[in-house]
Amino acid sequence: MRVFHIIPSAFEYFKDIKEEAFALVEEIEKIEKAGSKVESSISTLQYSGPTKAEIKTLRTIVPEKEYYGEYAPVDLVDQFVDYDIIHLHAPFLGGGGLIRKWKEAYPTQPFVITYYRDVLLPDLFAYAIKWYNGYYLPKLFSLADVVTCFNLEDFQKSRGAKYMRDPNKVISLAGEHVPGWVPLTGTTDKVKLEQRKIASSLLFQIYNSLLN
């Protein structure tokens, strides 16, 4: 199955999400069950080209994956027709209206959203990002076939949670039975790896269920 991942990359506001999402995609591609395997493409929504430091960091995380860098939202949506599933990693910045129009025009094409955390507010521009997600995420959550998150409590606190038409479509990727579980950043590399394996296995199952 072919999955198109949209990963946020607006300056430094989504650095932790971007790095974890790339690593998660790589982990998903290692899974193969009953002849089923995921082939992923990754693109980022951002407002400047990737720095050399970003490329170097991401190559250490996902050395076998090309880092596409900047992708104009209009061109991004045009790629969707070639994929079985579209997977948005959120919060994000850019292309929200176009993604919404795409899903409304093609309601049968599976659309997955993974919600990582709320928007952090280190400066004034971050407030604009928070407003942007407060506007678009409720609309996208209501259109998504499945919404996944790393912490159900955090997701339920988000403005968009109440717009889910079917609360059963919200699935936690958390592995609470792993000692020291902390969303995104485990206390040790071993814990983080276990977290990621649990999340990737659940996403693999979700992808298959959407296509069968």
PDB file of C-alpha atoms in Angstrom:
ATOM      1  CA  MET A   1       0.000   0.000   0.000  1.00  0.00           C
ATOM      2  CA  ARG A   2       1.191   3.530  -0.752  1.00  0.00           C
ATOM      3  CA  VAL A   3       0.967   6.160   1.977  1.00  0.00           C
ATOM      4  CA  PHE A   4       1.640   9.868   1.538  1.00  0.00           C
ATOM      5  CA  HIS A   5       2.841  11.572   4.740  1.00  0.00           C
ATOM      6  CA  ILE A   6       2.503  15.318   5.269  1.00  0.00           C
ATOM      7  CA  ILE A   7       4.859  16.443   8.024  1.00  0.00           C
ATOM      8  CA  PRO A   8       4.990  19.986   9.465  1.00  0.00           C
ATOM      9  CA  SER A   9       8.230  21.911   9.176  1.00  0.00           C
ATOM     10  CA  ALA A  10       7.580  25.602   9.853  1.00  0.00           C
ATOM     11  CA  PHE A  11      10.873  26.922  11.166  1.00  0.00           C
ATOM     12  CA  GLU A  12      11.574  25.425  14.641  1.00  0.00           C
ATOM     13  CA  TYR A  13       7.979  25.219  15.890  1.00  0.00           C
ATOM     14  CA  PHE A  14       7.520  21.548  14.976  1.00  0.00           C
ATOM     15  CA  LYS A  15      11.072  20.240  15.327  1.00  0.00           C
ATOM     16  CA  ASP A  16      10.173  17.440  17.766  1.00  0.00           C
ATOM     17  CA  ILE A  17       7.137  16.388  15.720  1.00  0.00           C
ATOM     18  CA  LYS A  18       9.093  16.411  12.461  1.00  0.00           C
ATOM     19  CA  GLU A  19      11.916  14.241  13.770  1.00  0.00           C
ATOM     20  CA  GLU A  20       9.568  11.766  15.464  1.00  0.00           C
ATOM     21  CA  ALA A  21       7.304  11.544  12.405  1.00  0.00           C
ATOM     22  CA  PHE A  22      10.232  10.744  10.098  1.00  0.00           C
ATOM     23  CA  ALA A  23      11.429   8.032  12.468  1.00  0.00           C
ATOM     24  CA  LEU A  24       7.906   6.632  12.816  1.00  0.00           C
ATOM     25  CA  VAL A  25       7.511   6.379   9.043  1.00  0.00           C
ATOM     26  CA  GLU A  26      10.795   4.493   8.794  1.00  0.00           C
ATOM     27  CA  GLU A  27       9.649   2.056  11.490  1.00  0.00           C
ATOM     28  CA  ILE A  28       6.337   1.438   9.699  1.00  0.00           C
ATOM     29  CA  GLU A  29       8.160   0.523   6.502  1.00  0.00           C
ATOM     30  CA  LYS A  30      10.025  -2.260   8.316  1.00  0.00           C
ATOM     31  CA  ILE A  31       6.755  -4.109   8.946  1.00  0.00           C
ATOM     32  CA  GLU A  32       5.505  -6.790   6.577  1.00  0.00           C
ATOM     33  CA  LYS A  33       2.568  -9.039   7.421  1.00  0.00           C
ATOM     34  CA  ALA A  34       0.749 -11.507   5.174  1.00  0.00           C
ATOM     35  CA  GLY A  35       2.422 -10.005   2.129  1.00  0.00           C
ATOM     36  CA  SER A  36       1.281  -6.498   3.065  1.00  0.00           C
ATOM     37  CA  LYS A  37       3.923  -3.768   3.235  1.00  0.00           C
ATOM     38  CA  VAL A  38       3.841   0.024   3.347  1.00  0.00           C
ATOM     39  CA  GLU A  39       5.605   2.170   0.766  1.00  0.00           C
ATOM     40  CA  SER A  40       5.769   5.744   2.023  1.00  0.00           C
ATOM     41  CA  SER A  41       6.503   9.116   0.527  1.00  0.00           C
ATOM     42  CA  ILE A  42       7.255  12.064   2.771  1.00  0.00           C
ATOM     43  CA  SER A  43       6.861  15.745   2.087  1.00  0.00           C
ATOM     44  CA  THR A  44       6.965  18.704   4.400  1.00  0.00           C
ATOM     45  CA  LEU A  45       4.953  21.892   4.607  1.00  0.00           C
ATOM     46  CA  GLN A  46       7.317  24.744   5.378  1.00  0.00           C
ATOM     47  CA  TYR A  47       8.160  28.297   4.453  1.00  0.00           C
ATOM     48  CA  SER A  48      11.856  27.985   3.680  1.00  0.00           C
ATOM     49  CA  GLY A  49      14.141  25.351   2.272  1.00  0.00           C
ATOM     50  CA  PRO A  50      15.648  22.792   4.684  1.00  0.00           C
ATOM     51  CA  THR A  51      18.919  23.829   6.279  1.00  0.00           C
ATOM     52  CA  LYS A  52      22.038  21.648   5.999  1.00  0.00           C
ATOM     53  CA  ALA A  53      21.724  20.902   9.722  1.00  0.00           C
ATOM     54  CA  GLU A  54      18.122  19.703   9.254  1.00  0.00           C
ATOM     55  CA  ILE A  55      19.060  17.430   6.377  1.00  0.00           C
ATOM     56  CA  LYS A  56      22.015  15.977   8.321  1.00  0.00           C
ATOM     57  CA  THR A  57      19.866  15.346  11.414  1.00  0.00           C
ATOM     58  CA  LEU A  58      17.072  13.680   9.484  1.00  0.00           C
ATOM     59  CA  ARG A  59      19.487  11.513   7.501  1.00  0.00           C
ATOM     60  CA  THR A  60      20.751  10.048  10.757  1.00  0.00           C
ATOM     61  CA  ILE A  61      17.157   9.191  11.704  1.00  0.00           C
ATOM     62  CA  VAL A  62      15.936   7.951   8.339  1.00  0.00           C
ATOM     63  CA  PRO A  63      19.010   7.377   6.148  1.00  0.00           C
ATOM     64  CA  GLU A  64      17.065   5.449   3.499  1.00  0.00           C
ATOM     65  CA  LYS A  65      14.413   8.134   2.999  1.00  0.00           C
ATOM     66  CA  GLU A  66      14.771  11.178   0.785  1.00  0.00           C
ATOM     67  CA  TYR A  67      14.016  14.469   2.490  1.00  0.00           C
ATOM     68  CA  TYR A  68      11.898  16.392   0.027  1.00  0.00           C
ATOM     69  CA  GLY A  69      12.070  19.782   1.743  1.00  0.00           C
ATOM     70  CA  GLU A  70       9.727  22.582   0.787  1.00  0.00           C
ATOM     71  CA  TYR A  71       6.560  21.602  -1.041  1.00  0.00           C
ATOM     72  CA  ALA A  72       3.989  24.165  -2.185  1.00  0.00           C
ATOM     73  CA  PRO A  73       0.516  23.233  -0.831  1.00  0.00           C
ATOM     74  CA  VAL A  74      -1.115  23.313  -4.285  1.00  0.00           C
ATOM     75  CA  ASP A  75       1.483  20.924  -5.701  1.00  0.00           C
ATOM     76  CA  LEU A  76       1.212  18.788  -2.581  1.00  0.00           C
ATOM     77  CA  VAL A  77      -2.496  18.075  -3.017  1.00  0.00           C
ATOM     78  CA  ASP A  78      -1.967  17.213  -6.671  1.00  0.00           C
ATOM     79  CA  GLN A  79       0.122  14.212  -5.568  1.00  0.00           C
ATOM     80  CA  PHE A  80      -2.681  12.608  -3.539  1.00  0.00           C
ATOM     81  CA  VAL A  81      -4.255  10.783  -6.463  1.00  0.00           C
ATOM     82  CA  ASP A  82      -1.245   8.450  -6.705  1.00  0.00           C
ATOM     83  CA  TYR A  83      -1.602   7.138  -3.125  1.00  0.00           C
ATOM     84  CA  ASP A  84      -3.887   4.789  -1.214  1.00  0.00           C
ATOM     85  CA  ILE A  85      -3.839   6.734   2.073  1.00  0.00           C
ATOM     86  CA  ILE A  86      -3.039  10.327   3.024  1.00  0.00           C
ATOM     87  CA  HIS A  87      -1.556  10.821   6.505  1.00  0.00           C
ATOM     88  CA  LEU A  88      -1.287  14.298   8.045  1.00  0.00           C
ATOM     89  CA  HIS A  89       0.923  14.833  11.101  1.00  0.00           C
ATOM     90  CA  ALA A  90      -0.383  17.677  13.273  1.00  0.00           C
ATOM     91  CA  PRO A  91      -0.345  20.394  14.452  1.00  0.00           C
ATOM     92  CA  PHE A  92       0.837  21.900  11.188  1.00  0.00           C
ATOM     93  CA  LEU A  93       0.966  25.129   9.202  1.00  0.00           C
ATOM     94  CA  GLY A  94      -0.055  25.578   5.574  1.00  0.00           C
ATOM     95  CA  GLY A  95      -2.378  23.867   3.113  1.00  0.00           C
ATOM     96  CA  GLY A  96      -5.263  23.329   5.551  1.00  0.00           C
ATOM     97  CA  GLY A  97      -7.898  24.716   3.203  1.00  0.00           C
ATOM     98  CA  LEU A  98      -6.603  22.723   0.236  1.00  0.00           C
ATOM     99  CA  ILE A  99      -6.481  19.482   2.213  1.00  0.00           C
ATOM    100  CA  ARG A 100     -10.040  20.095   3.405  1.00  0.00           C
ATOM    101  CA  LYS A 101     -11.277  20.692  -0.157  1.00  0.00           C
ATOM    102  CA  TRP A 102      -9.466  17.555  -1.362  1.00  0.00           C
ATOM    103  CA  LYS A 103     -11.131  15.348   1.250  1.00  0.00           C
ATOM    104  CA  GLU A 104     -14.549  16.838   0.557  1.00  0.00           C
ATOM    105  CA  ALA A 105     -14.040  16.164  -3.161  1.00  0.00           C
ATOM    106  CA  TYR A 106     -12.704  12.618  -2.599  1.00  0.00           C
ATOM    107  CA  PRO A 107     -14.474  11.332   0.536  1.00  0.00           C
ATOM    108  CA  THR A 108     -13.654   7.671  -0.133  1.00  0.00           C
ATOM    109  CA  GLN A 109      -9.869   8.142  -0.193  1.00  0.00           C
ATOM    110  CA  PRO A 110      -8.650   7.276   3.334  1.00  0.00           C
ATOM    111  CA  PHE A 111      -7.387  10.192   5.394  1.00  0.00           C
ATOM    112  CA  VAL A 112      -5.496   9.694   8.688  1.00  0.00           C
ATOM    113  CA  ILE A 113      -4.379  12.398  11.121  1.00  0.00           C
ATOM    114  CA  THR A 114      -1.878  11.904  13.927  1.00  0.00           C
ATOM    115  CA  TYR A 115      -2.096  14.553  16.647  1.00  0.00           C
ATOM    116  CA  TYR A 116       1.157  14.893  18.601  1.00  0.00           C
ATOM    117  CA  ARG A 117       0.654  17.779  20.997  1.00  0.00           C
ATOM    118  CA  ASP A 118      -0.772  21.264  21.395  1.00  0.00           C
ATOM    119  CA  VAL A 119       1.004  24.211  19.789  1.00  0.00           C
ATOM    120  CA  LEU A 120       3.704  25.565  22.097  1.00  0.00           C
ATOM    121  CA  LEU A 121       3.786  29.342  22.587  1.00  0.00           C
ATOM    122  CA  PRO A 122       7.383  30.606  22.794  1.00  0.00           C
ATOM    123  CA  ASP A 123       6.640  33.839  20.861  1.00  0.00           C
ATOM    124  CA  LEU A 124       3.926  35.866  19.138  1.00  0.00           C
ATOM    125  CA  PHE A 125       4.120  33.998  15.830  1.00  0.00           C
ATOM    126  CA  ALA A 126       3.341  30.780  17.688  1.00  0.00           C
ATOM    127  CA  TYR A 127      -0.013  32.303  18.663  1.00  0.00           C
ATOM    128  CA  ALA A 128      -0.805  32.665  14.968  1.00  0.00           C
ATOM    129  CA  ILE A 129       0.092  28.987  14.452  1.00  0.00           C
ATOM    130  CA  LYS A 130      -2.175  28.052  17.364  1.00  0.00           C
ATOM    131  CA  TRP A 131      -5.020  30.093  15.846  1.00  0.00           C
ATOM    132  CA  TYR A 132      -4.430  28.433  12.461  1.00  0.00           C
ATOM    133  CA  ASN A 133      -4.720  24.960  13.963  1.00  0.00           C
ATOM    134  CA  GLY A 134      -7.692  26.009  16.063  1.00  0.00           C
ATOM    135  CA  TYR A 135      -9.431  26.953  12.826  1.00  0.00           C
ATOM    136  CA  TYR A 136      -8.451  24.076  10.547  1.00  0.00           C
ATOM    137  CA  LEU A 137      -7.987  21.043  12.802  1.00  0.00           C
ATOM    138  CA  PRO A 138     -11.661  20.819  13.876  1.00  0.00           C
ATOM    139  CA  LYS A 139     -12.671  20.777  10.210  1.00  0.00           C
ATOM    140  CA  LEU A 140     -10.057  18.187   9.283  1.00  0.00           C
ATOM    141  CA  PHE A 141     -10.800  16.007  12.331  1.00  0.00           C
ATOM    142  CA  SER A 142     -14.448  15.878  11.273  1.00  0.00           C
ATOM    143  CA  LEU A 143     -13.437  14.694   7.792  1.00  0.00           C
ATOM    144  CA  ALA A 144     -10.745  12.201   8.811  1.00  0.00           C
ATOM    145  CA  ASP A 145     -11.392   8.470   8.657  1.00  0.00           C
ATOM    146  CA  VAL A 146      -9.174   7.920  11.705  1.00  0.00           C
ATOM    147  CA  VAL A 147      -7.451  10.283  14.139  1.00  0.00           C
ATOM    148  CA  THR A 148      -4.567   8.898  16.181  1.00  0.00           C
ATOM    149  CA  CYS A 149      -2.813  10.527  19.108  1.00  0.00           C
ATOM    150  CA  PHE A 150      -0.100   9.803  21.663  1.00  0.00           C
ATOM    151  CA  ASN A 151      -2.121  11.038  24.624  1.00  0.00           C
ATOM    152  CA  LEU A 152      -5.925  10.821  24.710  1.00  0.00           C
ATOM    153  CA  GLU A 153      -6.191  13.406  27.474  1.00  0.00           C
ATOM    154  CA  ASP A 154      -4.205  15.954  25.484  1.00  0.00           C
ATOM    155  CA  PHE A 155      -6.280  15.247  22.413  1.00  0.00           C
ATOM    156  CA  GLN A 156      -9.548  15.631  24.308  1.00  0.00           C
ATOM    157  CA  LYS A 157      -8.368  19.031  25.559  1.00  0.00           C
ATOM    158  CA  SER A 158      -7.760  20.220  21.999  1.00  0.00           C
ATOM    159  CA  ARG A 159     -10.453  22.374  20.432  1.00  0.00           C
ATOM    160  CA  GLY A 160     -10.846  19.966  17.556  1.00  0.00           C
ATOM    161  CA  ALA A 161     -11.681  16.874  19.615  1.00  0.00           C
ATOM    162  CA  LYS A 162     -15.338  17.801  20.089  1.00  0.00           C
ATOM    163  CA  TYR A 163     -15.812  17.982  16.313  1.00  0.00           C
ATOM    164  CA  MET A 164     -15.130  14.290  15.776  1.00  0.00           C
ATOM    165  CA  ARG A 165     -18.285  12.860  14.263  1.00  0.00           C
ATOM    166  CA  ASP A 166     -17.490   9.422  15.612  1.00  0.00           C
ATOM    167  CA  PRO A 167     -15.421   9.316  18.845  1.00  0.00           C
ATOM    168  CA  ASN A 168     -14.655   5.650  18.111  1.00  0.00           C
ATOM    169  CA  LYS A 169     -12.435   6.838  15.274  1.00  0.00           C
ATOM    170  CA  VAL A 170      -9.942   8.273  17.772  1.00  0.00           C
ATOM    171  CA  ILE A 171      -7.196   5.735  18.499  1.00  0.00           C
ATOM    172  CA  SER A 172      -4.374   6.098  21.030  1.00  0.00           C
ATOM    173  CA  LEU A 173      -0.884   5.152  19.859  1.00  0.00           C
ATOM    174  CA  ALA A 174       0.408   5.250  23.417  1.00  0.00           C
ATOM    175  CA  GLY A 175       2.138   2.244  24.873  1.00  0.00           C
ATOM    176  CA  GLU A 176       1.342   2.844  28.515  1.00  0.00           C
ATOM    177  CA  HIS A 177       2.532  -0.624  29.441  1.00  0.00           C
ATOM    178  CA  VAL A 178       6.073   0.359  28.457  1.00  0.00           C
ATOM    179  CA  PRO A 179       7.913   1.505  31.629  1.00  0.00           C
ATOM    180  CA  GLY A 180       8.671   5.210  31.595  1.00  0.00           C
ATOM    181  CA  TRP A 181       6.221   6.061  28.802  1.00  0.00           C
ATOM    182  CA  VAL A 182       6.321   9.737  27.884  1.00  0.00           C
ATOM    183  CA  PRO A 183       4.813  10.921  24.568  1.00  0.00           C
ATOM    184  CA  LEU A 184       7.443  11.711  21.920  1.00  0.00           C
ATOM    185  CA  THR A 185      10.448  11.743  24.259  1.00  0.00           C
ATOM    186  CA  GLY A 186      11.059   8.633  26.332  1.00  0.00           C
ATOM    187  CA  THR A 187      13.479   8.643  29.239  1.00  0.00           C
ATOM    188  CA  THR A 188      15.949   6.428  27.390  1.00  0.00           C
ATOM    189  CA  ASP A 189      16.629   5.462  23.790  1.00  0.00           C
ATOM    190  CA  LYS A 190      15.319   1.972  24.555  1.00  0.00           C
ATOM    191  CA  VAL A 191      12.003   3.365  25.812  1.00  0.00           C
ATOM    192  CA  LYS A 192      11.652   5.623  22.775  1.00  0.00           C
ATOM    193  CA  LEU A 193      12.270   2.667  20.473  1.00  0.00           C
ATOM    194  CA  GLU A 194       9.597   0.589  22.208  1.00  0.00           C
ATOM    195  CA  GLN A 195       7.161   3.491  21.998  1.00  0.00           C
ATOM    196  CA  ARG A 196       7.806   3.877  18.297  1.00  0.00           C
ATOM    197  CA  LYS A 197       7.423   0.151  17.584  1.00  0.00           C
ATOM    198  CA  ILE A 198       4.034   0.097  19.323  1.00  0.00           C
ATOM    199  CA  ALA A 199       2.835   3.193  17.449  1.00  0.00           C
ATOM    200  CA  SER A 200       4.076   1.940  14.067  1.00  0.00           C
ATOM    201  CA  SER A 201       2.421  -1.457  14.555  1.00  0.00           C
ATOM    202  CA  LEU A 202      -0.906   0.196  15.387  1.00  0.00           C
ATOM    203  CA  LEU A 203      -0.669   2.497  12.366  1.00  0.00           C
ATOM    204  CA  PHE A 204       0.121  -0.472  10.120  1.00  0.00           C
ATOM    205  CA  GLN A 205      -3.069  -2.171  11.368  1.00  0.00           C
ATOM    206  CA  ILE A 206      -5.070   1.023  10.830  1.00  0.00           C
ATOM    207  CA  TYR A 207      -3.829   1.388   7.256  1.00  0.00           C
ATOM    208  CA  ASN A 208      -4.823  -2.195   6.465  1.00  0.00           C
ATOM    209  CA  SER A 209      -8.257  -1.807   8.025  1.00  0.00           C
ATOM    210  CA  LEU A 210      -8.958   1.287   5.909  1.00  0.00           C
ATOM    211  CA  LEU A 211      -8.183  -0.576   2.694  1.00  0.00           C
ATOM    212  CA  ASN A 212      -9.942  -3.877   3.491  1.00  0.00           C
TER     213      ASN A 212
END
